[in-house]
Each structure stands twice: as structure tokens, then as C-alpha cells.
Amino acid sequence: MKYYEDVVPGTVTHSPRSYKVTREEVIEFASKYDPQPFHLDDEAAKNTFFGRLSASGWHTAAMTMRLMVETMQHGEPQAGLGSPGIDELKWIKPVYPGDEIRIEMEMLSKRRMKSRPDMGLTRSQNRVYNQDDELVMTFIGNGLIRVKNPDAPIED
């Protein structure tokens, strides 16, 4: 198990696989959560910024979450405790049916929580690419992770 003490700022991790975006999944997600015409209908999408049917940005975020969890569980699983949120989410380029996305996570920093010495807070820069290595989404992830030795002094 990978704990707070094992996290090294500057480390870059790549998803072990890519995620293939399907037309059916784009329409199903949009129908439930983001029912804008350019996510639902080819004809409606033609005359928009996207030019064709595209995945919702929120769908891209959800698919990315899947890749993040798989990446964190790959090899040595992390002692993750959830997340207090993300910062600076940016949709750079549309994601289309047929695209394959992957994630690259760079650990920026970590710190122990004074209010909860059994937890640490990590910040990572996350970059999502398509099959052509084009950047499609970025965000900073904040993660909570279990501390192996909660009785160890907290360093400032």
C-alpha cells in the first residue's frame, strides 16, 4: 500500500491504458446529464464550435476519473481517502466519439493536515491527452491520503 510518506513531489505517472470514447456513451451521458444538442445530435452539432458530435466536458472529466482510479490502483494501490475537490479545470480541445484519452499526473506537493494527523493532502497537475497526443483537458487535483505513522511529528 502506498501512503503519504511514499508520495514524492515531482513524480509523473501515466495511465496504464487509454479509454476509448464511444458514440453511444457520449449520447447516453449527455441525455442524462448535459442534454445540449451538440452532445446529442449530429446535425445540430455541425453548426457549432465543435463541428460534430462531441463528448460533454463533464463526461470527459468522468472518463478521466475512471483512468485516475485505475492508475492509482495499478501496481501498488494508494491509501487514498477521497478528495476535497479540484482547481483550475480547463477543457482545451473537444473530445469526440472514437477518440482515446489517457492521463498524465504530476505530483506537485504534499502536506500533513494539522487538524487530522492521520491524513495528508496532495496536489497534482493532471493532463489529459487524446490519441494524437493533443492536450484536451487539465486540472489540479487535491487528494487525501492516509498517513502510515500518524504519531510522527508534523513538519512545517
PDB file of C-alpha atoms in Angstrom:
ATOM      1  CA  MET A   1       0.000   0.000   0.000  1.00  0.00           C
ATOM      2  CA  LYS A   2       1.300   3.465  -0.915  1.00  0.00           C
ATOM      3  CA  TYR A   3       0.923   6.001   1.926  1.00  0.00           C
ATOM      4  CA  TYR A   4       1.548   9.714   2.365  1.00  0.00           C
ATOM      5  CA  GLU A   5       5.165   9.031   3.289  1.00  0.00           C
ATOM      6  CA  ASP A   6       5.690   7.275  -0.060  1.00  0.00           C
ATOM      7  CA  VAL A   7       4.436  10.204  -2.180  1.00  0.00           C
ATOM      8  CA  VAL A   8       7.268  12.097  -3.921  1.00  0.00           C
ATOM      9  CA  PRO A   9       6.589  15.565  -5.378  1.00  0.00           C
ATOM     10  CA  GLY A  10       7.819  15.800  -8.970  1.00  0.00           C
ATOM     11  CA  THR A  11       6.834  12.218  -9.787  1.00  0.00           C
ATOM     12  CA  VAL A  12       4.954  11.837 -13.084  1.00  0.00           C
ATOM     13  CA  THR A  13       2.575   8.893 -13.514  1.00  0.00           C
ATOM     14  CA  HIS A  14       0.890   7.819 -16.758  1.00  0.00           C
ATOM     15  CA  SER A  15      -2.325   5.833 -17.042  1.00  0.00           C
ATOM     16  CA  PRO A  16      -1.511   2.224 -17.938  1.00  0.00           C
ATOM     17  CA  ARG A  17      -4.170   2.277 -20.660  1.00  0.00           C
ATOM     18  CA  SER A  18      -6.269   4.680 -22.678  1.00  0.00           C
ATOM     19  CA  TYR A  19     -10.052   4.982 -22.643  1.00  0.00           C
ATOM     20  CA  LYS A  20     -11.932   4.685 -25.950  1.00  0.00           C
ATOM     21  CA  VAL A  21     -14.843   7.123 -26.250  1.00  0.00           C
ATOM     22  CA  THR A  22     -17.908   5.648 -27.951  1.00  0.00           C
ATOM     23  CA  ARG A  23     -20.750   7.449 -29.703  1.00  0.00           C
ATOM     24  CA  GLU A  24     -23.316   5.530 -27.641  1.00  0.00           C
ATOM     25  CA  GLU A  25     -21.681   6.542 -24.376  1.00  0.00           C
ATOM     26  CA  VAL A  26     -21.457  10.224 -25.446  1.00  0.00           C
ATOM     27  CA  ILE A  27     -25.183  10.315 -26.225  1.00  0.00           C
ATOM     28  CA  GLU A  28     -26.164   8.321 -23.123  1.00  0.00           C
ATOM     29  CA  PHE A  29     -24.161  10.587 -20.777  1.00  0.00           C
ATOM     30  CA  ALA A  30     -25.437  13.758 -22.445  1.00  0.00           C
ATOM     31  CA  SER A  31     -29.029  12.519 -22.358  1.00  0.00           C
ATOM     32  CA  LYS A  32     -28.800  12.112 -18.591  1.00  0.00           C
ATOM     33  CA  TYR A  33     -26.503  14.944 -17.512  1.00  0.00           C
ATOM     34  CA  ASP A  34     -25.747  17.519 -20.243  1.00  0.00           C
ATOM     35  CA  PRO A  35     -28.558  17.440 -22.823  1.00  0.00           C
ATOM     36  CA  GLN A  36     -27.224  20.113 -25.158  1.00  0.00           C
ATOM     37  CA  PRO A  37     -27.861  19.469 -28.870  1.00  0.00           C
ATOM     38  CA  PHE A  38     -24.170  19.248 -29.850  1.00  0.00           C
ATOM     39  CA  HIS A  39     -23.770  16.315 -27.440  1.00  0.00           C
ATOM     40  CA  LEU A  40     -26.898  14.546 -28.707  1.00  0.00           C
ATOM     41  CA  ASP A  41     -27.382  15.120 -32.429  1.00  0.00           C
ATOM     42  CA  ASP A  42     -25.003  15.058 -35.399  1.00  0.00           C
ATOM     43  CA  GLU A  43     -26.938  17.630 -37.414  1.00  0.00           C
ATOM     44  CA  ALA A  44     -27.236  20.066 -34.531  1.00  0.00           C
ATOM     45  CA  ALA A  45     -23.530  19.698 -33.774  1.00  0.00           C
ATOM     46  CA  LYS A  46     -22.439  20.523 -37.344  1.00  0.00           C
ATOM     47  CA  ASN A  47     -23.185  24.233 -36.970  1.00  0.00           C
ATOM     48  CA  THR A  48     -21.418  24.713 -33.629  1.00  0.00           C
ATOM     49  CA  PHE A  49     -17.899  25.356 -32.398  1.00  0.00           C
ATOM     50  CA  PHE A  50     -17.447  21.568 -32.172  1.00  0.00           C
ATOM     51  CA  GLY A  51     -18.354  20.842 -35.817  1.00  0.00           C
ATOM     52  CA  ARG A  52     -19.610  17.372 -34.947  1.00  0.00           C
ATOM     53  CA  LEU A  53     -20.979  15.339 -32.071  1.00  0.00           C
ATOM     54  CA  SER A  54     -18.708  15.799 -29.051  1.00  0.00           C
ATOM     55  CA  ALA A  55     -18.492  14.495 -25.514  1.00  0.00           C
ATOM     56  CA  SER A  56     -19.625  16.762 -22.715  1.00  0.00           C
ATOM     57  CA  GLY A  57     -16.723  18.237 -20.781  1.00  0.00           C
ATOM     58  CA  TRP A  58     -18.275  16.669 -17.698  1.00  0.00           C
ATOM     59  CA  HIS A  59     -18.251  13.309 -19.473  1.00  0.00           C
ATOM     60  CA  THR A  60     -14.570  13.829 -20.272  1.00  0.00           C
ATOM     61  CA  ALA A  61     -13.992  14.547 -16.573  1.00  0.00           C
ATOM     62  CA  ALA A  62     -15.881  11.368 -15.590  1.00  0.00           C
ATOM     63  CA  MET A  63     -13.899   9.211 -18.030  1.00  0.00           C
ATOM     64  CA  THR A  64     -10.712  10.800 -16.704  1.00  0.00           C
ATOM     65  CA  MET A  65     -11.749   9.942 -13.155  1.00  0.00           C
ATOM     66  CA  ARG A  66     -12.003   6.313 -14.231  1.00  0.00           C
ATOM     67  CA  LEU A  67      -8.467   6.461 -15.616  1.00  0.00           C
ATOM     68  CA  MET A  68      -7.195   8.160 -12.452  1.00  0.00           C
ATOM     69  CA  VAL A  69      -8.643   5.477 -10.183  1.00  0.00           C
ATOM     70  CA  GLU A  70      -7.260   2.688 -12.368  1.00  0.00           C
ATOM     71  CA  THR A  71      -3.853   4.383 -12.390  1.00  0.00           C
ATOM     72  CA  MET A  72      -3.815   4.802  -8.606  1.00  0.00           C
ATOM     73  CA  GLN A  73      -4.781   1.143  -8.160  1.00  0.00           C
ATOM     74  CA  HIS A  74      -2.256  -0.117 -10.720  1.00  0.00           C
ATOM     75  CA  GLY A  75       0.836  -1.710  -9.217  1.00  0.00           C
ATOM     76  CA  GLU A  76       0.924  -0.606  -5.600  1.00  0.00           C
ATOM     77  CA  PRO A  77      -2.532   0.727  -4.612  1.00  0.00           C
ATOM     78  CA  GLN A  78      -2.708   4.042  -2.779  1.00  0.00           C
ATOM     79  CA  ALA A  79      -4.176   4.529   0.677  1.00  0.00           C
ATOM     80  CA  GLY A  80      -6.479   7.181  -0.802  1.00  0.00           C
ATOM     81  CA  LEU A  81      -9.195   8.759   1.313  1.00  0.00           C
ATOM     82  CA  GLY A  82     -11.076  10.789  -1.300  1.00  0.00           C
ATOM     83  CA  SER A  83     -10.731  14.356  -2.478  1.00  0.00           C
ATOM     84  CA  PRO A  84     -11.775  17.791  -1.248  1.00  0.00           C
ATOM     85  CA  GLY A  85     -12.054  18.951  -4.875  1.00  0.00           C
ATOM     86  CA  ILE A  86     -10.221  20.140  -7.955  1.00  0.00           C
ATOM     87  CA  ASP A  87      -8.875  23.506  -9.073  1.00  0.00           C
ATOM     88  CA  GLU A  88      -8.388  25.154 -12.448  1.00  0.00           C
ATOM     89  CA  LEU A  89     -10.380  22.724 -14.621  1.00  0.00           C
ATOM     90  CA  LYS A  90      -9.897  23.631 -18.290  1.00  0.00           C
ATOM     91  CA  TRP A  91     -11.377  21.977 -21.356  1.00  0.00           C
ATOM     92  CA  ILE A  92      -8.760  22.685 -24.006  1.00  0.00           C
ATOM     93  CA  LYS A  93      -9.998  20.693 -27.006  1.00  0.00           C
ATOM     94  CA  PRO A  94     -13.209  18.772 -27.706  1.00  0.00           C
ATOM     95  CA  VAL A  95     -13.303  15.014 -27.233  1.00  0.00           C
ATOM     96  CA  TYR A  96     -15.141  13.137 -29.984  1.00  0.00           C
ATOM     97  CA  PRO A  97     -16.521   9.620 -30.368  1.00  0.00           C
ATOM     98  CA  GLY A  98     -13.650   7.414 -31.490  1.00  0.00           C
ATOM     99  CA  ASP A  99     -11.044   9.362 -29.521  1.00  0.00           C
ATOM    100  CA  GLU A 100      -8.900   7.562 -26.968  1.00  0.00           C
ATOM    101  CA  ILE A 101      -7.924   9.561 -23.922  1.00  0.00           C
ATOM    102  CA  ARG A 102      -5.165   8.989 -21.369  1.00  0.00           C
ATOM    103  CA  ILE A 103      -3.964  10.866 -18.303  1.00  0.00           C
ATOM    104  CA  GLU A 104      -0.627  12.089 -17.038  1.00  0.00           C
ATOM    105  CA  MET A 105      -0.468  13.039 -13.346  1.00  0.00           C
ATOM    106  CA  GLU A 106       2.404  15.097 -11.933  1.00  0.00           C
ATOM    107  CA  MET A 107       2.642  15.294  -8.149  1.00  0.00           C
ATOM    108  CA  LEU A 108       3.125  18.958  -7.241  1.00  0.00           C
ATOM    109  CA  SER A 109       3.136  18.929  -3.450  1.00  0.00           C
ATOM    110  CA  LYS A 110       2.076  17.217  -0.268  1.00  0.00           C
ATOM    111  CA  ARG A 111       1.481  18.305   3.301  1.00  0.00           C
ATOM    112  CA  ARG A 112       0.256  16.752   6.515  1.00  0.00           C
ATOM    113  CA  MET A 113      -3.024  18.044   7.878  1.00  0.00           C
ATOM    114  CA  LYS A 114      -2.637  19.579  11.336  1.00  0.00           C
ATOM    115  CA  SER A 115      -6.319  19.027  12.126  1.00  0.00           C
ATOM    116  CA  ARG A 116      -6.118  15.364  11.045  1.00  0.00           C
ATOM    117  CA  PRO A 117      -2.593  13.989  11.606  1.00  0.00           C
ATOM    118  CA  ASP A 118      -3.707  10.659  10.141  1.00  0.00           C
ATOM    119  CA  MET A 119      -4.156  12.322   6.712  1.00  0.00           C
ATOM    120  CA  GLY A 120      -2.081  14.121   4.157  1.00  0.00           C
ATOM    121  CA  LEU A 121      -3.183  16.425   1.352  1.00  0.00           C
ATOM    122  CA  THR A 122      -1.621  16.100  -2.092  1.00  0.00           C
ATOM    123  CA  ARG A 123      -1.855  18.383  -5.130  1.00  0.00           C
ATOM    124  CA  SER A 124      -1.248  17.091  -8.634  1.00  0.00           C
ATOM    125  CA  GLN A 125      -1.268  18.658 -12.085  1.00  0.00           C
ATOM    126  CA  ASN A 126      -3.354  16.427 -14.327  1.00  0.00           C
ATOM    127  CA  ARG A 127      -3.152  16.497 -18.111  1.00  0.00           C
ATOM    128  CA  VAL A 128      -5.488  14.551 -20.382  1.00  0.00           C
ATOM    129  CA  TYR A 129      -4.417  13.760 -23.952  1.00  0.00           C
ATOM    130  CA  ASN A 130      -6.131  12.191 -26.943  1.00  0.00           C
ATOM    131  CA  GLN A 131      -4.697   9.526 -29.256  1.00  0.00           C
ATOM    132  CA  ASP A 132      -2.801  12.208 -31.209  1.00  0.00           C
ATOM    133  CA  ASP A 133      -1.093  13.442 -28.022  1.00  0.00           C
ATOM    134  CA  GLU A 134      -3.166  16.624 -28.147  1.00  0.00           C
ATOM    135  CA  LEU A 135      -3.972  18.147 -24.771  1.00  0.00           C
ATOM    136  CA  VAL A 136      -7.751  18.041 -24.229  1.00  0.00           C
ATOM    137  CA  MET A 137      -8.206  18.846 -20.518  1.00  0.00           C
ATOM    138  CA  THR A 138      -6.183  19.976 -17.497  1.00  0.00           C
ATOM    139  CA  PHE A 139      -6.891  20.394 -13.800  1.00  0.00           C
ATOM    140  CA  ILE A 140      -5.208  20.400 -10.419  1.00  0.00           C
ATOM    141  CA  GLY A 141      -6.368  17.541  -8.237  1.00  0.00           C
ATOM    142  CA  ASN A 142      -6.412  17.689  -4.463  1.00  0.00           C
ATOM    143  CA  GLY A 143      -6.275  14.298  -2.795  1.00  0.00           C
ATOM    144  CA  LEU A 144      -6.437  12.953   0.717  1.00  0.00           C
ATOM    145  CA  ILE A 145      -4.184  10.051   1.607  1.00  0.00           C
ATOM    146  CA  ARG A 146      -3.657   8.019   4.758  1.00  0.00           C
ATOM    147  CA  VAL A 147      -0.507   8.617   6.801  1.00  0.00           C
ATOM    148  CA  LYS A 148       1.368   5.447   7.695  1.00  0.00           C
ATOM    149  CA  ASN A 149       2.575   6.829  11.024  1.00  0.00           C
ATOM    150  CA  PRO A 150       0.099   9.428  12.380  1.00  0.00           C
ATOM    151  CA  ASP A 151       2.160   9.812  15.577  1.00  0.00           C
ATOM    152  CA  ALA A 152       5.185  11.148  13.659  1.00  0.00           C
ATOM    153  CA  PRO A 153       5.781  14.888  14.089  1.00  0.00           C
ATOM    154  CA  ILE A 154       4.165  17.164  11.517  1.00  0.00           C
ATOM    155  CA  GLU A 155       6.822  19.181   9.700  1.00  0.00           C
ATOM    156  CA  ASP A 156       6.032  22.734   8.592  1.00  0.00           C
TER     157      ASP A 156
END
